[in-house]
Amino acid sequence: MNELLKGLIEKFFKSNQPISTPQNQSISQADVEALVESKLKEHAAALETTLAEKGNQVSNQDEEYTLSAKQIEYALLLIEKVKEEFELAIEPTRLTIKDLNRLIAYNRYKNMGTLINLVKKGVLKKK
C-alpha cells in the first residue's frame, strides 16, 4: 500500500512541473525556396534516370522480339501480297513481331494505315 501512495505522490509532484513545449521557429522565405528548389532538382534527376533506363529497355525489347524462321517466311508471304505497291526495305532477319502484327492486320482488315506505319518505320518502301 505504501508503494501505491508513493506512486501517486510522485505523479502529483511531476505533474506540477511545467512541461516544456518546443517553440516554433520561423523559417525564412529564402530557406523555404531553397528547400523546394533542391527537392525539384532531385525529382528532375530521378525522372531523367528512369527515362534513360526505359529508353535502354525499349531498344533491348526490340532485339528480343525478332522473328523465328517460320515467322519470317510468313511475313515475306504477306509482303508478297502487297508487292505491287510496296517492297521490303530492310533485311528479313530484322523484322520484329510488331512488324508482323501490322502485316497481319493489313491482310485481315485492308487498312492502308498499317502499311503507312511500316513505311514510316522504314520496314517497307513504296515502289
GROMACS .gro file of N, CA, C and O in nm:
model
  508
    1MET      N    1   0.082  -0.118   0.000
    1MET     CA    2   0.000   0.000   0.000
    1MET      C    3   0.087   0.126   0.000
    1MET      O    4   0.049   0.225  -0.065
    2ASN      N    5   0.198   0.119   0.070
    2ASN     CA    6   0.289   0.233   0.072
    2ASN      C    7   0.344   0.264  -0.067
    2ASN      O    8   0.361   0.380  -0.102
    3GLU      N    9   0.368   0.161  -0.141
    3GLU     CA   10   0.422   0.180  -0.275
    3GLU      C   11   0.320   0.251  -0.365
    3GLU      O   12   0.355   0.334  -0.448
    4LEU      N   13   0.193   0.217  -0.346
    4LEU     CA   14   0.088   0.281  -0.423
    4LEU      C   15   0.079   0.429  -0.390
    4LEU      O   16   0.066   0.513  -0.479
    5LEU      N   17   0.089   0.462  -0.263
    5LEU     CA   18   0.086   0.602  -0.221
    5LEU      C   19   0.207   0.678  -0.274
    5LEU      O   20   0.194   0.793  -0.318
    6LYS      N   21   0.323   0.615  -0.271
    6LYS     CA   22   0.443   0.680  -0.324
    6LYS      C   23   0.427   0.710  -0.472
    6LYS      O   24   0.465   0.817  -0.520
    7GLY      N   25   0.369   0.616  -0.547
    7GLY     CA   26   0.347   0.635  -0.689
    7GLY      C   27   0.253   0.750  -0.717
    7GLY      O   28   0.276   0.831  -0.808
    8LEU      N   29   0.145   0.761  -0.635
    8LEU     CA   30   0.050   0.871  -0.653
    8LEU      C   31   0.114   1.005  -0.619
    8LEU      O   32   0.093   1.105  -0.690
    9ILE      N   33   0.192   1.009  -0.512
    9ILE     CA   34   0.258   1.134  -0.472
    9ILE      C   35   0.357   1.178  -0.580
    9ILE      O   36   0.365   1.296  -0.615
   10GLU      N   37   0.432   1.084  -0.636
   10GLU     CA   38   0.528   1.119  -0.741
   10GLU      C   39   0.457   1.175  -0.864
   10GLU      O   40   0.504   1.270  -0.926
   11LYS      N   41   0.340   1.119  -0.898
   11LYS     CA   42   0.264   1.169  -1.013
   11LYS      C   43   0.218   1.312  -0.990
   11LYS      O   44   0.220   1.395  -1.079
   12PHE      N   45   0.175   1.343  -0.865
   12PHE     CA   46   0.130   1.480  -0.836
   12PHE      C   47   0.244   1.579  -0.846
   12PHE      O   48   0.229   1.687  -0.900
   13PHE      N   49   0.360   1.540  -0.794
   13PHE     CA   50   0.472   1.634  -0.797
   13PHE      C   51   0.526   1.653  -0.939
   13PHE      O   52   0.566   1.761  -0.976
   14LYS      N   53   0.523   1.546  -1.016
   14LYS     CA   54   0.572   1.558  -1.153
   14LYS      C   55   0.476   1.636  -1.240
   14LYS      O   56   0.516   1.705  -1.333
   15SER      N   57   0.348   1.627  -1.214
   15SER     CA   58   0.251   1.698  -1.297
   15SER      C   59   0.252   1.847  -1.270
   15SER      O   60   0.211   1.926  -1.354
   16ASN      N   61   0.298   1.889  -1.149
   16ASN     CA   62   0.304   2.031  -1.117
   16ASN      C   63   0.419   2.101  -1.187
   16ASN      O   64   0.418   2.222  -1.200
   17GLN      N   65   0.517   2.026  -1.233
   17GLN     CA   66   0.629   2.087  -1.302
   17GLN      C   67   0.585   2.131  -1.442
   17GLN      O   68   0.508   2.062  -1.508
   18PRO      N   69   0.628   2.246  -1.486
   18PRO     CA   70   0.585   2.293  -1.619
   18PRO      C   71   0.643   2.202  -1.729
   18PRO      O   72   0.758   2.162  -1.724
   19ILE      N   73   0.560   2.174  -1.824
   19ILE     CA   74   0.601   2.090  -1.937
   19ILE      C   75   0.658   2.181  -2.043
   19ILE      O   76   0.596   2.279  -2.083
   20SER      N   77   0.778   2.147  -2.085
   20SER     CA   78   0.841   2.232  -2.186
   20SER      C   79   0.788   2.193  -2.324
   20SER      O   80   0.789   2.077  -2.362
   21THR      N   81   0.739   2.289  -2.398
   21THR     CA   82   0.689   2.264  -2.533
   21THR      C   83   0.790   2.321  -2.631
   21THR      O   84   0.849   2.426  -2.606
   22PRO      N   85   0.809   2.254  -2.740
   22PRO     CA   86   0.904   2.307  -2.838
   22PRO      C   87   0.848   2.437  -2.896
   22PRO      O   88   0.731   2.447  -2.928
   23GLN      N   89   0.932   2.533  -2.907
   23GLN     CA   90   0.889   2.662  -2.961
   23GLN      C   91   0.897   2.658  -3.113
   23GLN      O   92   0.986   2.597  -3.171
   24ASN      N   93   0.802   2.721  -3.174
   24ASN     CA   94   0.801   2.726  -3.321
   24ASN      C   95   0.907   2.824  -3.368
   24ASN      O   96   0.911   2.939  -3.325
   25GLN      N   97   0.990   2.774  -3.456
   25GLN     CA   98   1.092   2.860  -3.512
   25GLN      C   99   1.042   2.908  -3.648
   25GLN      O  100   0.989   2.831  -3.726
   26SER      N  101   1.058   3.032  -3.673
   26SER     CA  102   1.014   3.084  -3.801
   26SER      C  103   1.122   3.052  -3.905
   26SER      O  104   1.241   3.061  -3.879
   27ILE      N  105   1.075   3.012  -4.021
   27ILE     CA  106   1.165   2.979  -4.131
   27ILE      C  107   1.153   3.089  -4.234
   27ILE      O  108   1.043   3.129  -4.273
   28SER      N  109   1.264   3.136  -4.280
   28SER     CA  110   1.260   3.247  -4.375
   28SER      C  111   1.213   3.199  -4.511
   28SER      O  112   1.222   3.081  -4.545
   29GLN      N  113   1.165   3.292  -4.589
   29GLN     CA  114   1.117   3.261  -4.723
   29GLN      C  115   1.230   3.206  -4.811
   29GLN      O  116   1.210   3.115  -4.890
   30ALA      N  117   1.350   3.257  -4.794
   30ALA     CA  118   1.464   3.211  -4.872
   30ALA      C  119   1.496   3.065  -4.842
   30ALA      O  120   1.529   2.987  -4.932
   31ASP      N  121   1.486   3.026  -4.713
   31ASP     CA  122   1.511   2.886  -4.676
   31ASP      C  123   1.408   2.794  -4.741
   31ASP      O  124   1.441   2.686  -4.789
   32VAL      N  125   1.282   2.836  -4.740
   32VAL     CA  126   1.176   2.755  -4.800
   32VAL      C  127   1.199   2.741  -4.949
   32VAL      O  128   1.190   2.631  -5.005
   33GLU      N  129   1.232   2.850  -5.016
   33GLU     CA  130   1.256   2.845  -5.160
   33GLU      C  131   1.376   2.758  -5.194
   33GLU      O  132   1.373   2.682  -5.292
   34ALA      N  133   1.480   2.764  -5.112
   34ALA     CA  134   1.599   2.682  -5.137
   34ALA      C  135   1.565   2.534  -5.119
   34ALA      O  136   1.610   2.449  -5.198
   35LEU      N  137   1.486   2.502  -5.019
   35LEU     CA  138   1.448   2.362  -4.995
   35LEU      C  139   1.362   2.310  -5.110
   35LEU      O  140   1.384   2.200  -5.160
   36VAL      N  141   1.266   2.391  -5.154
   36VAL     CA  142   1.179   2.349  -5.264
   36VAL      C  143   1.260   2.331  -5.391
   36VAL      O  144   1.242   2.233  -5.466
   37GLU      N  145   1.352   2.423  -5.417
   37GLU     CA  146   1.434   2.413  -5.538
   37GLU      C  147   1.522   2.288  -5.537
   37GLU      O  148   1.535   2.219  -5.637
   38SER      N  149   1.578   2.255  -5.422
   38SER     CA  150   1.662   2.135  -5.414
   38SER      C  151   1.579   2.009  -5.434
   38SER      O  152   1.623   1.914  -5.499
   39LYS      N  153   1.458   2.007  -5.379
   39LYS     CA  154   1.370   1.890  -5.398
   39LYS      C  155   1.329   1.876  -5.544
   39LYS      O  156   1.322   1.765  -5.596
   40LEU      N  157   1.303   1.989  -5.611
   40LEU     CA  158   1.269   1.983  -5.753
   40LEU      C  159   1.384   1.930  -5.837
   40LEU      O  160   1.365   1.852  -5.930
   41LYS      N  161   1.506   1.971  -5.804
   41LYS     CA  162   1.623   1.922  -5.876
   41LYS      C  163   1.640   1.772  -5.855
   41LYS      O  164   1.673   1.698  -5.948
   42GLU      N  165   1.620   1.726  -5.731
   42GLU     CA  166   1.630   1.582  -5.703
   42GLU      C  167   1.527   1.506  -5.784
   42GLU      O  168   1.555   1.400  -5.840
   43HIS      N  169   1.404   1.558  -5.787
   43HIS     CA  170   1.297   1.492  -5.861
   43HIS      C  171   1.326   1.487  -6.010
   43HIS      O  172   1.305   1.385  -6.076
   44ALA      N  173   1.377   1.597  -6.064
   44ALA     CA  174   1.411   1.602  -6.207
   44ALA      C  175   1.522   1.502  -6.240
   44ALA      O  176   1.517   1.433  -6.342
   45ALA      N  177   1.622   1.492  -6.151
   45ALA     CA  178   1.731   1.397  -6.174
   45ALA      C  179   1.678   1.254  -6.169
   45ALA      O  180   1.717   1.169  -6.250
   46ALA      N  181   1.586   1.227  -6.078
   46ALA     CA  182   1.528   1.093  -6.069
   46ALA      C  183   1.448   1.060  -6.195
   46ALA      O  184   1.455   0.948  -6.246
   47LEU      N  185   1.374   1.158  -6.246
   47LEU     CA  186   1.297   1.136  -6.369
   47LEU      C  187   1.389   1.109  -6.488
   47LEU      O  188   1.360   1.021  -6.570
   48GLU      N  189   1.499   1.181  -6.497
   48GLU     CA  190   1.592   1.161  -6.609
   48GLU      C  191   1.651   1.021  -6.606
   48GLU      O  192   1.664   0.956  -6.710
   49THR      N  193   1.687   0.973  -6.487
   49THR     CA  194   1.745   0.839  -6.479
   49THR      C  195   1.643   0.733  -6.515
   49THR      O  196   1.675   0.637  -6.585
   50THR      N  197   1.517   0.750  -6.470
   50THR     CA  198   1.417   0.648  -6.504
   50THR      C  199   1.386   0.651  -6.653
   50THR      O  200   1.365   0.546  -6.713
   51LEU      N  201   1.383   0.770  -6.715
   51LEU     CA  202   1.358   0.777  -6.859
   51LEU      C  203   1.472   0.715  -6.937
   51LEU      O  204   1.450   0.648  -7.038
   52ALA      N  205   1.595   0.736  -6.891
   52ALA     CA  206   1.710   0.677  -6.959
   52ALA      C  207   1.704   0.525  -6.949
   52ALA      O  208   1.733   0.453  -7.046
   53GLU      N  209   1.664   0.474  -6.834
   53GLU     CA  210   1.654   0.329  -6.816
   53GLU      C  211   1.545   0.272  -6.906
   53GLU      O  212   1.562   0.167  -6.966
   54LYS      N  213   1.433   0.344  -6.916
   54LYS     CA  214   1.325   0.296  -7.003
   54LYS      C  215   1.369   0.298  -7.149
   54LYS      O  216   1.331   0.210  -7.225
   55GLY      N  217   1.447   0.397  -7.189
   55GLY     CA  218   1.497   0.402  -7.326
   55GLY      C  219   1.585   0.283  -7.357
   55GLY      O  220   1.578   0.226  -7.466
   56ASN      N  221   1.667   0.243  -7.262
   56ASN     CA  222   1.751   0.125  -7.282
   56ASN      C  223   1.666  -0.001  -7.289
   56ASN      O  224   1.696  -0.092  -7.365
   57GLN      N  225   1.560  -0.008  -7.212
   57GLN     CA  226   1.474  -0.125  -7.213
   57GLN      C  227   1.403  -0.139  -7.347
   57GLN      O  228   1.386  -0.248  -7.397
   58VAL      N  229   1.361  -0.026  -7.405
   58VAL     CA  230   1.290  -0.032  -7.533
   58VAL      C  231   1.380  -0.089  -7.641
   58VAL      O  232   1.339  -0.174  -7.719
   59SER      N  233   1.505  -0.046  -7.647
   59SER     CA  234   1.594  -0.097  -7.750
   59SER      C  235   1.623  -0.246  -7.727
   59SER      O  236   1.636  -0.322  -7.822
   60ASN      N  237   1.631  -0.287  -7.602
   60ASN     CA  238   1.652  -0.429  -7.572
   60ASN      C  239   1.530  -0.510  -7.610
   60ASN      O  240   1.541  -0.622  -7.656
   61GLN      N  241   1.411  -0.453  -7.591
   61GLN     CA  242   1.290  -0.526  -7.623
   61GLN      C  243   1.280  -0.551  -7.773
   61GLN      O  244   1.234  -0.656  -7.815
   62ASP      N  245   1.321  -0.455  -7.855
   62ASP     CA  246   1.317  -0.474  -7.999
   62ASP      C  247   1.404  -0.593  -8.040
   62ASP      O  248   1.368  -0.670  -8.127
   63GLU      N  249   1.519  -0.606  -7.976
   63GLU     CA  250   1.607  -0.717  -8.007
   63GLU      C  251   1.547  -0.850  -7.963
   63GLU      O  252   1.567  -0.952  -8.026
   64GLU      N  253   1.473  -0.848  -7.854
   64GLU     CA  254   1.414  -0.971  -7.801
   64GLU      C  255   1.301  -1.022  -7.889
   64GLU      O  256   1.271  -1.140  -7.887
   65TYR      N  257   1.235  -0.933  -7.961
   65TYR     CA  258   1.118  -0.973  -8.036
   65TYR      C  259   1.147  -0.996  -8.184
   65TYR      O  260   1.068  -0.962  -8.270
   66THR      N  261   1.261  -1.051  -8.214
   66THR     CA  262   1.290  -1.085  -8.353
   66THR      C  263   1.210  -1.210  -8.388
   66THR      O  264   1.166  -1.286  -8.302
   67LEU      N  265   1.193  -1.230  -8.515
   67LEU     CA  266   1.107  -1.339  -8.562
   67LEU      C  267   1.184  -1.470  -8.580
   67LEU      O  268   1.304  -1.469  -8.608
   68SER      N  269   1.110  -1.578  -8.568
   68SER     CA  270   1.168  -1.709  -8.597
   68SER      C  271   1.168  -1.728  -8.749
   68SER      O  272   1.114  -1.646  -8.824
   69ALA      N  273   1.226  -1.836  -8.794
   69ALA     CA  274   1.236  -1.861  -8.938
   69ALA      C  275   1.098  -1.873  -9.003
   69ALA      O  276   1.072  -1.816  -9.110
   70LYS      N  277   1.007  -1.944  -8.938
   70LYS     CA  278   0.872  -1.960  -8.994
   70LYS      C  279   0.796  -1.828  -8.995
   70LYS      O  280   0.722  -1.799  -9.089
   71GLN      N  281   0.817  -1.747  -8.891
   71GLN     CA  282   0.751  -1.617  -8.887
   71GLN      C  283   0.804  -1.526  -8.998
   71GLN      O  284   0.728  -1.451  -9.059
   72ILE      N  285   0.933  -1.535  -9.024
   72ILE     CA  286   0.992  -1.455  -9.133
   72ILE      C  287   0.932  -1.496  -9.267
   72ILE      O  288   0.898  -1.412  -9.350
   73GLU      N  289   0.919  -1.627  -9.286
   73GLU     CA  290   0.858  -1.676  -9.410
   73GLU      C  291   0.715  -1.624  -9.425
   73GLU      O  292   0.674  -1.581  -9.534
   74TYR      N  293   0.639  -1.626  -9.316
   74TYR     CA  294   0.501  -1.579  -9.320
   74TYR      C  295   0.496  -1.429  -9.348
   74TYR      O  296   0.415  -1.383  -9.428
   75ALA      N  297   0.586  -1.353  -9.287
   75ALA     CA  298   0.592  -1.209  -9.312
   75ALA      C  299   0.625  -1.181  -9.458
   75ALA      O  300   0.565  -1.092  -9.520
   76LEU      N  301   0.720  -1.256  -9.513
   76LEU     CA  302   0.755  -1.238  -9.654
   76LEU      C  303   0.639  -1.273  -9.745
   76LEU      O  304   0.619  -1.210  -9.850
   77LEU      N  305   0.560  -1.374  -9.706
   77LEU     CA  306   0.442  -1.411  -9.782
   77LEU      C  307   0.340  -1.297  -9.781
   77LEU      O  308   0.280  -1.265  -9.885
   78LEU      N  309   0.323  -1.233  -9.666
   78LEU     CA  310   0.229  -1.121  -9.657
   78LEU      C  311   0.280  -0.999  -9.736
   78LEU      O  312   0.200  -0.928  -9.798
   79ILE      N  313   0.409  -0.978  -9.735
   79ILE     CA  314   0.466  -0.867  -9.812
   79ILE      C  315   0.451  -0.895  -9.962
   79ILE      O  316   0.432  -0.804 -10.042
   80GLU      N  317   0.458  -1.021  -9.998
   80GLU     CA  318   0.442  -1.060 -10.139
   80GLU      C  319   0.303  -1.019 -10.190
   80GLU      O  320   0.288  -0.986 -10.308
   81LYS      N  321   0.204  -1.018 -10.101
   81LYS     CA  322   0.067  -0.981 -10.142
   81LYS      C  323   0.054  -0.833 -10.174
   81LYS      O  324  -0.038  -0.793 -10.244
   82VAL      N  325   0.145  -0.750 -10.121
   82VAL     CA  326   0.139  -0.606 -10.149
   82VAL      C  327   0.257  -0.562 -10.234
   82VAL      O  328   0.292  -0.444 -10.238
   83LYS      N  329   0.317  -0.656 -10.308
   83LYS     CA  330   0.439  -0.626 -10.384
   83LYS      C  331   0.417  -0.528 -10.498
   83LYS      O  332   0.512  -0.468 -10.545
   84GLU      N  333   0.292  -0.509 -10.540
   84GLU     CA  334   0.265  -0.415 -10.648
   84GLU      C  335   0.291  -0.271 -10.603
   84GLU      O  336   0.332  -0.188 -10.684
   85GLU      N  337   0.268  -0.241 -10.474
   85GLU     CA  338   0.284  -0.105 -10.425
   85GLU      C  339   0.406  -0.088 -10.334
   85GLU      O  340   0.466   0.018 -10.331
   86PHE      N  341   0.440  -0.192 -10.259
   86PHE     CA  342   0.546  -0.181 -10.158
   86PHE      C  343   0.648  -0.293 -10.172
   86PHE      O  344   0.617  -0.400 -10.226
   87GLU      N  345   0.768  -0.267 -10.122
   87GLU     CA  346   0.870  -0.371 -10.116
   87GLU      C  347   0.942  -0.360  -9.982
   87GLU      O  348   0.940  -0.255  -9.917
   88LEU      N  349   1.007  -0.467  -9.944
   88LEU     CA  350   1.077  -0.471  -9.816
   88LEU      C  351   1.202  -0.384  -9.823
   88LEU      O  352   1.281  -0.394  -9.916
   89ALA      N  353   1.219  -0.298  -9.722
   89ALA     CA  354   1.331  -0.203  -9.723
   89ALA      C  355   1.445  -0.247  -9.631
   89ALA      O  356   1.553  -0.188  -9.635
   90ILE      N  357   1.422  -0.348  -9.549
   90ILE     CA  358   1.526  -0.395  -9.456
   90ILE      C  359   1.548  -0.543  -9.478
   90ILE      O  360   1.476  -0.607  -9.555
   91GLU      N  361   1.647  -0.595  -9.411
   91GLU     CA  362   1.672  -0.739  -9.419
   91GLU      C  363   1.558  -0.813  -9.348
   91GLU      O  364   1.510  -0.768  -9.245
   92PRO      N  365   1.517  -0.928  -9.401
   92PRO     CA  366   1.408  -1.001  -9.336
   92PRO      C  367   1.439  -1.042  -9.192
   92PRO      O  368   1.348  -1.053  -9.110
   93THR      N  369   1.567  -1.060  -9.159
   93THR     CA  370   1.601  -1.101  -9.022
   93THR      C  371   1.582  -0.988  -8.922
   93THR      O  372   1.577  -1.014  -8.802
   94ARG      N  373   1.568  -0.864  -8.969
   94ARG     CA  374   1.549  -0.750  -8.879
   94ARG      C  375   1.402  -0.722  -8.852
   94ARG      O  376   1.369  -0.628  -8.779
   95LEU      N  377   1.312  -0.799  -8.910
   95LEU     CA  378   1.169  -0.782  -8.884
   95LEU      C  379   1.138  -0.818  -8.739
   95LEU      O  380   1.199  -0.909  -8.682
   96THR      N  381   1.043  -0.748  -8.682
   96THR     CA  382   1.004  -0.775  -8.543
   96THR      C  383   0.861  -0.828  -8.539
   96THR      O  384   0.789  -0.826  -8.641
   97ILE      N  385   0.821  -0.870  -8.422
   97ILE     CA  386   0.684  -0.921  -8.405
   97ILE      C  387   0.584  -0.809  -8.432
   97ILE      O  388   0.477  -0.833  -8.488
   98LYS      N  389   0.617  -0.688  -8.392
   98LYS     CA  390   0.528  -0.575  -8.416
   98LYS      C  391   0.507  -0.554  -8.566
   98LYS      O  392   0.394  -0.528  -8.611
   99ASP      N  393   0.613  -0.569  -8.644
   99ASP     CA  394   0.602  -0.556  -8.790
   99ASP      C  395   0.511  -0.666  -8.845
   99ASP      O  396   0.425  -0.640  -8.930
  100LEU      N  397   0.531  -0.786  -8.796
  100LEU     CA  398   0.448  -0.899  -8.842
  100LEU      C  399   0.302  -0.875  -8.806
  100LEU      O  400   0.213  -0.900  -8.888
  101ASN      N  401   0.277  -0.825  -8.686
  101ASN     CA  402   0.139  -0.798  -8.645
  101ASN      C  403   0.074  -0.692  -8.734
  101ASN      O  404  -0.044  -0.701  -8.767
  102ARG      N  405   0.152  -0.593  -8.775
  102ARG     CA  406   0.098  -0.491  -8.864
  102ARG      C  407   0.066  -0.549  -9.001
  102ARG      O  408  -0.036  -0.516  -9.063
  103LEU      N  409   0.153  -0.637  -9.050
  103LEU     CA  410   0.126  -0.702  -9.179
  103LEU      C  411   0.001  -0.789  -9.171
  103LEU      O  412  -0.080  -0.792  -9.265
  104ILE      N  413  -0.015  -0.859  -9.060
  104ILE     CA  414  -0.134  -0.943  -9.041
  104ILE      C  415  -0.258  -0.856  -9.035
  104ILE      O  416  -0.362  -0.890  -9.093
  105ALA      N  417  -0.248  -0.742  -8.965
  105ALA     CA  418  -0.363  -0.651  -8.955
  105ALA      C  419  -0.403  -0.599  -9.093
  105ALA      O  420  -0.522  -0.588  -9.124
  106TYR      N  421  -0.305  -0.565  -9.176
  106TYR     CA  422  -0.338  -0.518  -9.310
  106TYR      C  423  -0.407  -0.629  -9.389
  106TYR      O  424  -0.507  -0.606  -9.457
  107ASN      N  425  -0.353  -0.750  -9.380
  107ASN     CA  426  -0.409  -0.863  -9.455
  107ASN      C  427  -0.553  -0.890  -9.411
  107ASN      O  428  -0.637  -0.924  -9.494
  108ARG      N  429  -0.581  -0.872  -9.282
  108ARG     CA  430  -0.714  -0.903  -9.230
  108ARG      C  431  -0.812  -0.790  -9.258
  108ARG      O  432  -0.925  -0.815  -9.301
  109TYR      N  433  -0.773  -0.665  -9.233
  109TYR     CA  434  -0.868  -0.554  -9.240
  109TYR      C  435  -0.849  -0.462  -9.361
  109TYR      O  436  -0.928  -0.370  -9.380
  110LYS      N  437  -0.744  -0.482  -9.439
  110LYS     CA  438  -0.714  -0.400  -9.556
  110LYS      C  439  -0.705  -0.251  -9.519
  110LYS      O  440  -0.750  -0.163  -9.591
  111ASN      N  441  -0.643  -0.223  -9.405
  111ASN     CA  442  -0.626  -0.086  -9.357
  111ASN      C  443  -0.490  -0.036  -9.405
  111ASN      O  444  -0.385  -0.083  -9.360
  112MET      N  445  -0.492   0.063  -9.494
  112MET     CA  446  -0.367   0.115  -9.550
  112MET      C  447  -0.281   0.185  -9.445
  112MET      O  448  -0.161   0.199  -9.462
  113GLY      N  449  -0.342   0.228  -9.336
  113GLY     CA  450  -0.267   0.295  -9.229
  113GLY      C  451  -0.159   0.207  -9.170
  113GLY      O  452  -0.052   0.256  -9.132
  114THR      N  453  -0.184   0.077  -9.166
  114THR     CA  454  -0.081  -0.012  -9.110
  114THR      C  455   0.040  -0.019  -9.202
  114THR      O  456   0.153  -0.023  -9.155
  115LEU      N  457   0.016  -0.018  -9.331
  115LEU     CA  458   0.129  -0.020  -9.425
  115LEU      C  459   0.203   0.114  -9.423
  115LEU      O  460   0.326   0.117  -9.433
  116ILE      N  461   0.129   0.221  -9.407
  116ILE     CA  462   0.194   0.353  -9.398
  116ILE      C  463   0.282   0.360  -9.274
  116ILE      O  464   0.392   0.416  -9.277
  117ASN      N  465   0.235   0.302  -9.164
  117ASN     CA  466   0.317   0.298  -9.042
  117ASN      C  467   0.445   0.218  -9.065
  117ASN      O  468   0.552   0.254  -9.016
  118LEU      N  469   0.436   0.110  -9.142
  118LEU     CA  470   0.556   0.032  -9.174
  118LEU      C  471   0.651   0.111  -9.264
  118LEU      O  472   0.773   0.098  -9.251
  119VAL      N  473   0.596   0.193  -9.351
  119VAL     CA  474   0.681   0.278  -9.435
  119VAL      C  475   0.750   0.383  -9.349
  119VAL      O  476   0.870   0.408  -9.364
  120LYS      N  477   0.677   0.444  -9.256
  120LYS     CA  478   0.736   0.544  -9.167
  120LYS      C  479   0.847   0.484  -9.081
  120LYS      O  480   0.946   0.549  -9.053
  121LYS      N  481   0.828   0.360  -9.039
  121LYS     CA  482   0.928   0.293  -8.957
  121LYS      C  483   1.049   0.251  -9.039
  121LYS      O  484   1.157   0.228  -8.987
  122GLY      N  485   1.033   0.242  -9.170
  122GLY     CA  486   1.144   0.206  -9.257
  122GLY      C  487   1.148   0.060  -9.293
  122GLY      O  488   1.246   0.012  -9.348
  123VAL      N  489   1.043  -0.014  -9.262
  123VAL     CA  490   1.038  -0.156  -9.293
  123VAL      C  491   1.000  -0.178  -9.441
  123VAL      O  492   1.059  -0.261  -9.508
  124LEU      N  493   0.905  -0.100  -9.489
  124LEU     CA  494   0.862  -0.108  -9.628
  124LEU      C  495   0.895   0.024  -9.698
  124LEU      O  496   0.914   0.127  -9.634
  125LYS      N  497   0.902   0.018  -9.830
  125LYS     CA  498   0.915   0.140  -9.909
  125LYS      C  499   0.825   0.127 -10.030
  125LYS      O  500   0.800   0.017 -10.081
  126LYS      N  501   0.776   0.243 -10.075
  126LYS     CA  502   0.690   0.242 -10.194
  126LYS      C  503   0.772   0.223 -10.318
  126LYS      O  504   0.886   0.268 -10.325
  127LYS      N  505   0.715   0.157 -10.413
  127LYS     CA  506   0.785   0.134 -10.540
  127LYS      C  507   0.777   0.257 -10.626
  127LYS      O  508   0.692   0.337 -10.624
   0.00000   0.00000   0.00000
